[in-house]
GROMACS .gro file of C-alpha atoms in nm:
model
  420
    1MET     CA    1  12.257   8.980   8.965
    2THR     CA    2  12.290   8.802   8.630
    3PRO     CA    3  12.249   9.025   8.326
    4PRO     CA    4  11.978   8.929   8.073
    5THR     CA    5  12.179   8.830   7.766
    6ASP     CA    6  12.446   9.104   7.762
    7ARG     CA    7  12.246   9.389   7.922
    8TYR     CA    8  12.214   9.489   8.287
    9ASP     CA    9  11.872   9.588   8.415
   10LEU     CA   10  11.899   9.922   8.602
   11MET     CA   11  11.569   9.843   8.769
   12ASP     CA   12  11.707   9.518   8.919
   13PRO     CA   13  11.593   9.534   9.288
   14ALA     CA   14  11.934   9.399   9.399
   15LEU     CA   15  12.107   9.683   9.216
   16ILE     CA   16  11.878   9.943   9.369
   17LYS     CA   17  11.920   9.794   9.719
   18ASP     CA   18  12.300   9.780   9.703
   19PRO     CA   19  12.434   9.987   9.412
   20PHE     CA   20  12.788   9.998   9.554
   21SER     CA   21  12.845   9.623   9.537
   22GLY     CA   22  12.631   9.583   9.228
   23PHE     CA   23  12.801   9.844   9.013
   24SER     CA   24  13.143   9.738   9.142
   25ARG     CA   25  13.068   9.392   9.011
   26ILE     CA   26  12.965   9.532   8.676
   27ARG     CA   27  13.282   9.747   8.665
   28GLU     CA   28  13.500   9.439   8.710
   29GLU     CA   29  13.307   9.245   8.449
   30LYS     CA   30  13.288   9.522   8.190
   31PRO     CA   31  13.446   9.866   8.170
   32LEU     CA   32  13.179   9.948   7.914
   33ALA     CA   33  12.850   9.771   7.969
   34ARG     CA   34  12.508   9.771   7.807
   35ALA     CA   35  12.203   9.842   8.022
   36VAL     CA   36  11.828   9.868   7.989
   37LEU     CA   37  11.561  10.092   8.145
   38PRO     CA   38  11.188  10.060   8.100
   39GLY     CA   39  11.056  10.275   7.821
   40ILE     CA   40  11.392  10.328   7.651
   41ARG     CA   41  11.464  10.135   7.337
   42GLY     CA   42  11.812  10.065   7.208
   43THR     CA   43  12.147  10.058   7.381
   44ILE     CA   44  12.232  10.251   7.696
   45TRP     CA   45  12.604  10.239   7.767
   46LEU     CA   46  12.744  10.236   8.119
   47VAL     CA   47  13.100  10.362   8.164
   48THR     CA   48  13.221  10.207   8.490
   49ARG     CA   49  13.593  10.263   8.560
   50PHE     CA   50  13.733  10.581   8.719
   51ASP     CA   51  13.966  10.699   8.442
   52ASP     CA   52  13.698  10.633   8.179
   53VAL     CA   53  13.423  10.808   8.374
   54GLN     CA   54  13.644  11.111   8.429
   55ALA     CA   55  13.738  11.111   8.060
   56VAL     CA   56  13.375  11.095   7.940
   57LEU     CA   57  13.271  11.375   8.180
   58GLY     CA   58  13.543  11.594   8.034
   59ASP     CA   59  13.503  11.487   7.663
   60ARG     CA   60  13.316  11.738   7.445
   61ARG     CA   61  13.213  11.450   7.218
   62PHE     CA   62  12.961  11.355   7.484
   63VAL     CA   63  12.689  11.614   7.547
   64ASN     CA   64  12.397  11.657   7.781
   65ASP     CA   65  12.170  11.808   7.518
   66PRO     CA   66  12.073  11.562   7.240
   67ALA     CA   67  11.992  11.860   7.020
   68GLY     CA   68  12.367  11.916   7.000
   69VAL     CA   69  12.422  11.585   6.820
   70PRO     CA   70  12.484  11.645   6.444
   71GLY     CA   71  12.270  11.474   6.190
   72PRO     CA   72  11.917  11.333   6.229
   73ASP     CA   73  11.731  11.421   6.542
   74VAL     CA   74  11.820  11.221   6.853
   75LYS     CA   75  11.541  11.153   7.106
   76ASN     CA   76  11.567  11.344   7.432
   77LEU     CA   77  11.523  11.042   7.661
   78ARG     CA   78  11.513  11.258   7.976
   79ALA     CA   79  11.234  11.472   7.834
   80GLU     CA   80  11.038  11.162   7.738
   81ALA     CA   81  11.081  11.019   8.088
   82VAL     CA   82  10.974  11.346   8.251
   83LYS     CA   83  10.672  11.367   8.028
   84ALA     CA   84  10.582  11.005   8.109
   85ALA     CA   85  10.615  11.091   8.479
   86GLY     CA   86  10.327  11.338   8.447
   87VAL     CA   87  10.477  11.674   8.355
   88PRO     CA   88  10.246  11.847   8.101
   89GLU     CA   89  10.391  11.929   7.757
   90GLU     CA   90  10.376  12.303   7.817
   91TYR     CA   91  10.583  12.270   8.136
   92LEU     CA   92  10.854  12.042   8.002
   93GLU     CA   93  11.100  12.326   7.941
   94PHE     CA   94  11.105  12.422   8.310
   95VAL     CA   95  11.232  12.075   8.397
   96THR     CA   96  11.438  11.972   8.095
   97ARG     CA   97  11.587  12.300   7.963
   98ASN     CA   98  11.797  12.427   8.251
   99VAL     CA   99  12.165  12.509   8.292
  100VAL     CA  100  12.252  12.142   8.347
  101ASP     CA  101  12.078  12.036   8.025
  102PHE     CA  102  12.275  12.265   7.801
  103ASP     CA  103  12.632  12.245   7.669
  104GLY     CA  104  12.892  12.482   7.530
  105ALA     CA  105  12.817  12.856   7.501
  106GLU     CA  106  12.455  12.816   7.616
  107HIS     CA  107  12.563  12.640   7.935
  108VAL     CA  108  12.835  12.897   8.002
  109ARG     CA  109  12.589  13.186   7.948
  110LEU     CA  110  12.344  13.058   8.205
  111ARG     CA  111  12.613  12.942   8.452
  112ARG     CA  112  12.777  13.286   8.453
  113LEU     CA  113  12.458  13.453   8.558
  114VAL     CA  114  12.462  13.272   8.895
  115SER     CA  115  12.823  13.173   8.941
  116ARG     CA  116  12.912  13.482   9.150
  117ALA     CA  117  12.686  13.352   9.425
  118PHE     CA  118  12.896  13.036   9.450
  119THR     CA  119  13.251  13.160   9.442
  120PRO     CA  120  13.485  13.040   9.719
  121ARG     CA  121  13.486  13.391   9.865
  122ARG     CA  122  13.105  13.411   9.875
  123ILE     CA  123  13.076  13.063  10.028
  124ALA     CA  124  13.332  13.154  10.295
  125GLU     CA  125  13.125  13.469  10.376
  126LEU     CA  126  12.815  13.247  10.417
  127ARG     CA  127  12.980  13.020  10.675
  128PRO     CA  128  12.872  13.214  10.989
  129ARG     CA  129  12.518  13.209  10.868
  130VAL     CA  130  12.536  12.838  10.794
  131GLU     CA  131  12.669  12.784  11.146
  132GLU     CA  132  12.386  12.999  11.295
  133ILE     CA  133  12.117  12.802  11.113
  134THR     CA  134  12.277  12.477  11.218
  135ARG     CA  135  12.277  12.580  11.585
  136ASP     CA  136  11.916  12.684  11.568
  137LEU     CA  137  11.808  12.350  11.414
  138LEU     CA  138  12.006  12.153  11.665
  139ASP     CA  139  11.855  12.351  11.950
  140ALA     CA  140  11.511  12.246  11.829
  141LEU     CA  141  11.581  11.875  11.789
  142PRO     CA  142  11.502  11.761  12.146
  143ASP     CA  143  11.152  11.908  12.121
  144ARG     CA  144  11.101  11.719  11.796
  145ALA     CA  145  11.165  11.379  11.953
  146ARG     CA  146  10.876  11.138  12.003
  147ASN     CA  147  10.939  10.859  12.254
  148GLY     CA  148  11.301  10.953  12.247
  149VAL     CA  149  11.334  10.924  11.868
  150VAL     CA  150  11.371  11.206  11.616
  151ASP     CA  151  11.387  11.189  11.237
  152LEU     CA  152  11.701  11.370  11.127
  153GLU     CA  153  11.592  11.369  10.764
  154GLU     CA  154  11.278  11.564  10.843
  155HIS     CA  155  11.407  11.795  11.112
  156PHE     CA  156  11.769  11.865  11.024
  157ASN     CA  157  11.915  11.716  10.702
  158PHE     CA  158  11.648  11.874  10.484
  159LEU     CA  159  11.600  12.194  10.676
  160LEU     CA  160  11.962  12.309  10.678
  161PRO     CA  161  12.022  12.310  10.302
  162ILE     CA  162  11.673  12.430  10.207
  163THR     CA  163  11.706  12.723  10.448
  164VAL     CA  164  12.051  12.820  10.316
  165ILE     CA  165  11.965  12.794   9.946
  166CYS     CA  166  11.632  12.971   9.992
  167GLU     CA  167  11.798  13.259  10.174
  168LEU     CA  168  12.059  13.276   9.901
  169VAL     CA  169  11.802  13.275   9.622
  170GLY     CA  170  11.538  13.486   9.794
  171VAL     CA  171  11.257  13.243   9.888
  172PRO     CA  172  11.063  13.364  10.193
  173GLU     CA  173  11.072  13.147  10.502
  174GLU     CA  174  10.693  13.085  10.499
  175ASP     CA  175  10.712  12.936  10.151
  176ARG     CA  176  10.986  12.681  10.222
  177PRO     CA  177  10.759  12.396  10.335
  178LYS     CA  178  10.599  12.402   9.989
  179TRP     CA  179  10.936  12.316   9.839
  180ARG     CA  180  10.966  12.011  10.053
  181GLU     CA  181  10.625  11.891   9.929
  182TRP     CA  182  10.713  11.959   9.568
  183SER     CA  183  11.046  11.785   9.611
  184ARG     CA  184  10.881  11.477   9.759
  185ALA     CA  185  10.627  11.472   9.476
  186LEU     CA  186  10.900  11.483   9.210
  187VAL     CA  187  11.100  11.208   9.378
  188SER     CA  188  10.785  10.994   9.402
  189MET     CA  189  10.762  10.975   9.019
  190LYS     CA  190  10.387  10.936   9.062
  191SER     CA  191  10.221  11.110   8.768
  192GLU     CA  192   9.925  11.233   8.973
  193ARG     CA  193  10.164  11.422   9.197
  194VAL     CA  194  10.452  11.521   8.963
  195GLY     CA  195  10.246  11.731   8.724
  196VAL     CA  196  10.070  11.921   8.997
  197ALA     CA  197  10.398  11.988   9.178
  198VAL     CA  198  10.563  12.136   8.869
  199LYS     CA  199  10.266  12.359   8.793
  200GLU     CA  200  10.252  12.488   9.147
  201ALA     CA  201  10.627  12.545   9.165
  202VAL     CA  202  10.639  12.738   8.838
  203ALA     CA  203  10.344  12.958   8.947
  204HIS     CA  204  10.515  13.015   9.282
  205VAL     CA  205  10.840  13.128   9.122
  206ARG     CA  206  10.660  13.362   8.887
  207THR     CA  207  10.494  13.521   9.192
  208LEU     CA  208  10.834  13.557   9.362
  209ILE     CA  209  10.981  13.726   9.056
  210GLU     CA  210  10.698  13.983   9.048
  211ALA     CA  211  10.736  14.042   9.420
  212ARG     CA  212  11.114  14.100   9.384
  213ARG     CA  213  11.064  14.332   9.086
  214ALA     CA  214  10.841  14.548   9.310
  215GLU     CA  215  11.077  14.518   9.612
  216PRO     CA  216  11.439  14.437   9.522
  217ARG     CA  217  11.665  14.279   9.787
  218GLU     CA  218  12.017  14.162   9.817
  219ASP     CA  219  11.956  13.805   9.692
  220LEU     CA  220  12.026  13.600   9.380
  221LEU     CA  221  11.673  13.645   9.241
  222THR     CA  222  11.713  14.026   9.244
  223GLY     CA  223  12.047  13.978   9.071
  224LEU     CA  224  11.884  13.778   8.793
  225ILE     CA  225  11.616  14.042   8.746
  226ARG     CA  226  11.881  14.314   8.721
  227ALA     CA  227  12.076  14.110   8.463
  228GLN     CA  228  11.756  14.078   8.256
  229ASP     CA  229  11.668  14.445   8.289
  230GLU     CA  230  12.021  14.544   8.177
  231ASP     CA  231  12.019  14.309   7.878
  232GLY     CA  232  11.698  14.127   7.796
  233ASP     CA  233  11.881  13.895   7.558
  234ARG     CA  234  12.077  13.744   7.842
  235LEU     CA  235  11.783  13.586   8.026
  236SER     CA  236  11.421  13.525   7.930
  237ASP     CA  237  11.135  13.506   8.180
  238ASN     CA  238  11.107  13.132   8.141
  239GLU     CA  239  11.482  13.086   8.180
  240MET     CA  240  11.467  13.283   8.504
  241VAL     CA  241  11.187  13.060   8.640
  242THR     CA  242  11.381  12.750   8.532
  243MET     CA  243  11.699  12.876   8.695
  244VAL     CA  244  11.527  12.935   9.030
  245LEU     CA  245  11.362  12.593   9.022
  246THR     CA  246  11.693  12.428   8.942
  247LEU     CA  247  11.895  12.611   9.205
  248VAL     CA  248  11.647  12.546   9.486
  249MET     CA  249  11.580  12.182   9.400
  250ALA     CA  250  11.942  12.096   9.329
  251GLY     CA  251  12.065  12.316   9.612
  252HIS     CA  252  11.894  12.114   9.885
  253GLU     CA  253  11.822  11.760   9.764
  254THR     CA  254  12.181  11.644   9.711
  255THR     CA  255  12.310  11.808  10.027
  256ALA     CA  256  12.030  11.662  10.233
  257GLY     CA  257  12.115  11.323  10.084
  258LEU     CA  258  12.483  11.370  10.171
  259LEU     CA  259  12.400  11.464  10.526
  260GLY     CA  260  12.175  11.161  10.574
  261ASN     CA  261  12.413  10.916  10.418
  262GLY     CA  262  12.715  11.070  10.595
  263THR     CA  263  12.553  11.061  10.939
  264ALA     CA  264  12.443  10.701  10.896
  265ALA     CA  265  12.788  10.603  10.773
  266LEU     CA  266  12.964  10.759  11.071
  267LEU     CA  267  12.718  10.604  11.317
  268THR     CA  268  12.792  10.264  11.173
  269HIS     CA  269  13.170  10.323  11.169
  270PRO     CA  270  13.245  10.431  11.525
  271ASP     CA  271  13.620  10.437  11.464
  272GLN     CA  272  13.580  10.704  11.195
  273LEU     CA  273  13.330  10.897  11.405
  274ALA     CA  274  13.580  10.898  11.691
  275LEU     CA  275  13.845  11.048  11.463
  276LEU     CA  276  13.614  11.328  11.363
  277ARG     CA  277  13.503  11.399  11.718
  278ASP     CA  278  13.864  11.407  11.841
  279ASP     CA  279  13.975  11.632  11.558
  280PRO     CA  280  13.703  11.844  11.396
  281ALA     CA  281  13.970  11.983  11.160
  282LEU     CA  282  13.925  11.653  10.974
  283ALA     CA  283  13.580  11.765  10.857
  284PRO     CA  284  13.685  11.872  10.502
  285GLN     CA  285  13.855  11.537  10.446
  286ALA     CA  286  13.564  11.350  10.608
  287VAL     CA  287  13.311  11.515  10.375
  288GLN     CA  288  13.519  11.440  10.065
  289GLU     CA  289  13.547  11.074  10.173
  290LEU     CA  290  13.175  11.049  10.248
  291MET     CA  291  13.093  11.197   9.906
  292ARG     CA  292  13.314  10.927   9.755
  293TRP     CA  293  13.200  10.642   9.973
  294CYS     CA  294  12.822  10.701   9.996
  295SER     CA  295  12.722  10.970   9.746
  296PRO     CA  296  12.346  11.021   9.714
  297ILE     CA  297  12.397  11.061   9.337
  298GLN     CA  298  12.503  10.744   9.161
  299ALA     CA  299  12.526  10.895   8.814
  300PRO     CA  300  12.499  11.238   8.647
  301ARG     CA  301  12.279  11.334   8.356
  302MET     CA  302  12.282  11.093   8.064
  303ARG     CA  303  12.526  11.195   7.788
  304TYR     CA  304  12.488  11.147   7.411
  305ALA     CA  305  12.768  11.070   7.170
  306THR     CA  306  12.806  11.341   6.902
  307GLU     CA  307  12.994  11.097   6.680
  308ASP     CA  308  13.095  10.736   6.668
  309VAL     CA  309  13.345  10.676   6.944
  310GLU     CA  310  13.568  10.367   6.983
  311PHE     CA  311  13.576  10.262   7.348
  312HIS     CA  312  13.720   9.943   7.497
  313GLY     CA  313  13.680   9.758   7.172
  314GLU     CA  314  13.316   9.867   7.123
  315THR     CA  315  13.167  10.145   6.910
  316ILE     CA  316  12.940  10.392   7.083
  317ARG     CA  317  12.733  10.514   6.793
  318ARG     CA  318  12.641  10.876   6.724
  319GLY     CA  319  12.333  10.964   6.933
  320GLU     CA  320  12.355  10.669   7.169
  321PRO     CA  321  12.310  10.749   7.539
  322VAL     CA  322  12.600  10.705   7.783
  323ILE     CA  323  12.584  10.702   8.163
  324PRO     CA  324  12.914  10.765   8.343
  325MET     CA  325  12.869  10.557   8.663
  326ILE     CA  326  13.000  10.772   8.943
  327VAL     CA  327  12.922  10.505   9.202
  328ALA     CA  328  13.142  10.250   9.020
  329ALA     CA  329  13.417  10.501   8.958
  330ASN     CA  330  13.437  10.609   9.322
  331HIS     CA  331  13.482  10.249   9.432
  332ASP     CA  332  13.737  10.159   9.166
  333PRO     CA  333  14.041   9.985   9.316
  334ARG     CA  334  14.250  10.112   9.024
  335ARG     CA  335  14.207  10.460   9.177
  336PHE     CA  336  14.150  10.400   9.549
  337ALA     CA  337  14.326  10.159   9.780
  338GLU     CA  338  14.071   9.940   9.961
  339PRO     CA  339  13.786  10.144   9.810
  340GLU     CA  340  13.511   9.971  10.018
  341ARG     CA  341  13.675  10.092  10.341
  342LEU     CA  342  13.552  10.424  10.480
  343ASP     CA  343  13.858  10.626  10.579
  344ILE     CA  344  13.807  10.994  10.655
  345LYS     CA  345  14.185  11.043  10.663
  346ARG     CA  346  14.222  10.897  10.312
  347SER     CA  347  14.305  11.236  10.153
  348THR     CA  348  14.606  11.438  10.257
  349ASP     CA  349  14.428  11.754  10.135
  350GLY     CA  350  14.063  11.775  10.231
  351ARG     CA  351  13.998  12.043   9.965
  352LYS     CA  352  14.138  11.836   9.681
  353GLU     CA  353  13.889  11.598   9.520
  354ALA     CA  354  14.018  11.262   9.420
  355HIS     CA  355  13.661  11.143   9.353
  356VAL     CA  356  13.400  11.235   9.094
  357GLY     CA  357  13.106  11.263   9.330
  358PHE     CA  358  13.048  11.628   9.221
  359GLY     CA  359  13.120  11.547   8.860
  360HIS     CA  360  13.402  11.672   8.638
  361GLY     CA  361  13.461  11.908   8.352
  362LEU     CA  362  13.212  12.167   8.211
  363HIS     CA  363  12.923  12.035   8.418
  364TYR     CA  364  13.104  12.012   8.753
  365CYS     CA  365  12.850  12.083   9.027
  366LEU     CA  366  12.801  12.462   9.060
  367GLY     CA  367  12.708  12.430   9.430
  368ALA     CA  368  12.980  12.182   9.530
  369ALA     CA  369  13.162  12.432   9.758
  370LEU     CA  370  12.837  12.518   9.934
  371ALA     CA  371  12.742  12.157   9.980
  372ARG     CA  372  13.079  12.074  10.130
  373GLU     CA  373  13.061  12.370  10.367
  374GLU     CA  374  12.715  12.278  10.489
  375ALA     CA  375  12.815  11.917  10.543
  376GLU     CA  376  13.137  12.014  10.730
  377VAL     CA  377  12.950  12.250  10.963
  378ALA     CA  378  12.652  12.016  11.017
  379LEU     CA  379  12.837  11.695  11.089
  380VAL     CA  380  13.080  11.846  11.336
  381ALA     CA  381  12.807  12.041  11.515
  382LEU     CA  382  12.567  11.750  11.529
  383PHE     CA  383  12.810  11.505  11.691
  384GLN     CA  384  12.946  11.768  11.927
  385ARG     CA  385  12.601  11.865  12.045
  386PHE     CA  386  12.481  11.502  12.079
  387PRO     CA  387  12.784  11.292  12.166
  388GLN     CA  388  12.559  10.994  12.246
  389LEU     CA  389  12.365  11.004  11.918
  390THR     CA  390  12.270  10.655  11.798
  391LEU     CA  391  12.052  10.502  11.526
  392ALA     CA  392  11.703  10.417  11.653
  393VAL     CA  393  11.678  10.119  11.414
  394PRO     CA  394  11.923   9.866  11.284
  395PRO     CA  395  12.114   9.993  10.974
  396GLN     CA  396  11.947   9.733  10.749
  397ARG     CA  397  11.605   9.877  10.840
  398LEU     CA  398  11.684  10.230  10.719
  399ARG     CA  399  11.440  10.306  10.434
  400ARG     CA  400  11.569  10.454  10.109
  401VAL     CA  401  11.408  10.600   9.803
  402PRO     CA  402  11.339  10.294   9.581
  403LEU     CA  403  11.468  10.440   9.256
  404PRO     CA  404  11.770  10.356   9.035
  405LEU     CA  405  12.079  10.570   9.027
  406THR     CA  406  12.014  10.736   9.357
  407TRP     CA  407  12.093  10.652   9.722
  408GLN     CA  408  11.885  10.867   9.955
  409LEU     CA  409  11.719  10.802  10.286
  410VAL     CA  410  11.347  10.841  10.339
  411GLN     CA  411  11.398  10.872  10.716
  412LEU     CA  412  11.688  10.871  10.958
  413PRO     CA  413  11.547  10.788  11.304
  414VAL     CA  414  11.798  10.852  11.587
  415ARG     CA  415  11.812  10.874  11.957
  416LEU     CA  416  11.981  11.197  12.067
  417GLY     CA  417  12.101  11.093  12.413
  418ALA     CA  418  12.262  11.355  12.633
  419VAL     CA  419  12.299  11.713  12.513
  420THR     CA  420  12.618  11.916  12.553
   0.00000   0.00000   0.00000
């Protein structure tokens, strides 16, 4: 992977196929590197080393919203990319103006509206329900097998988090398959599918809101409606739609990706799998290590410099985009001993995060605790129920989403073996 002149191509097939080795190489070559993406002119900066990534994620001089950059307008590169992907102009705000896209007081305002649903206490209260959903899905797996093979992505890794987040938000069970189709369409980045998916999802959420206004329930959507009714300035109708879209999409895609990557990693590291089977109490540590070692998210949202910033002998100019490379940071030998080695006993405290897989600072992942809980429950239960579980194809034949800055399986075919 030789960079053209002094810039790395983020669409380089080798980098997409093996981002861990590729971005580790870039990290050792340059702590601050220039990169290119199709359709984006000018410099994109990659921050690659752990301490620097953590610093940028926590530095208020780098913002998610380019509108927060003083001076002449800065192009919203994400909005342009979303529009190019097929989202109609009138629907852009539902995809590009959510809680993750804002900074400062606006971000805090929106985050507070839903944060009560994700407190440690609330997540702990959800655990019995997460365990029940997991048992039901595992019970159904043998009947899903064809010629002895079942796709865990389709029948377990997706279904667990989508069921949990939909119950939490208030999406009826019969509507959940639609979210899978919309999610697939968005990931495809095919313009003929993306625009239709966004339109249908927005219309669906509007219908849900009206139904919940007529029949309130004990769910997050009802809570948002009450907050709006109590103080209309706190949340607009469009913001409510956008919040639901964000929570449901973000609340299942990343967790599904973690479950798929984590299961594949453990199946290809039998020594680590044996440790987890022998001592399920290692699950919190195991999930933290898997999030470090094979996170489905390689980088967070692009940041923009609000002023000129001196960094490793270079000047990041006001308005220039910066990508903190989580994948490079989480494999940085300056932070982790033998970072390429999967070690589920690496951390002495499974609840303490040494990695930046869930981000850092103001935009730390709102649903991190829920994602960890789901992964802990799912991985332990899966390998206890099917102790002879094996991959149905060689690891190198596992298909992944062919997009930059992500690492997610398309399918995870396995043989279940005996059931306990």
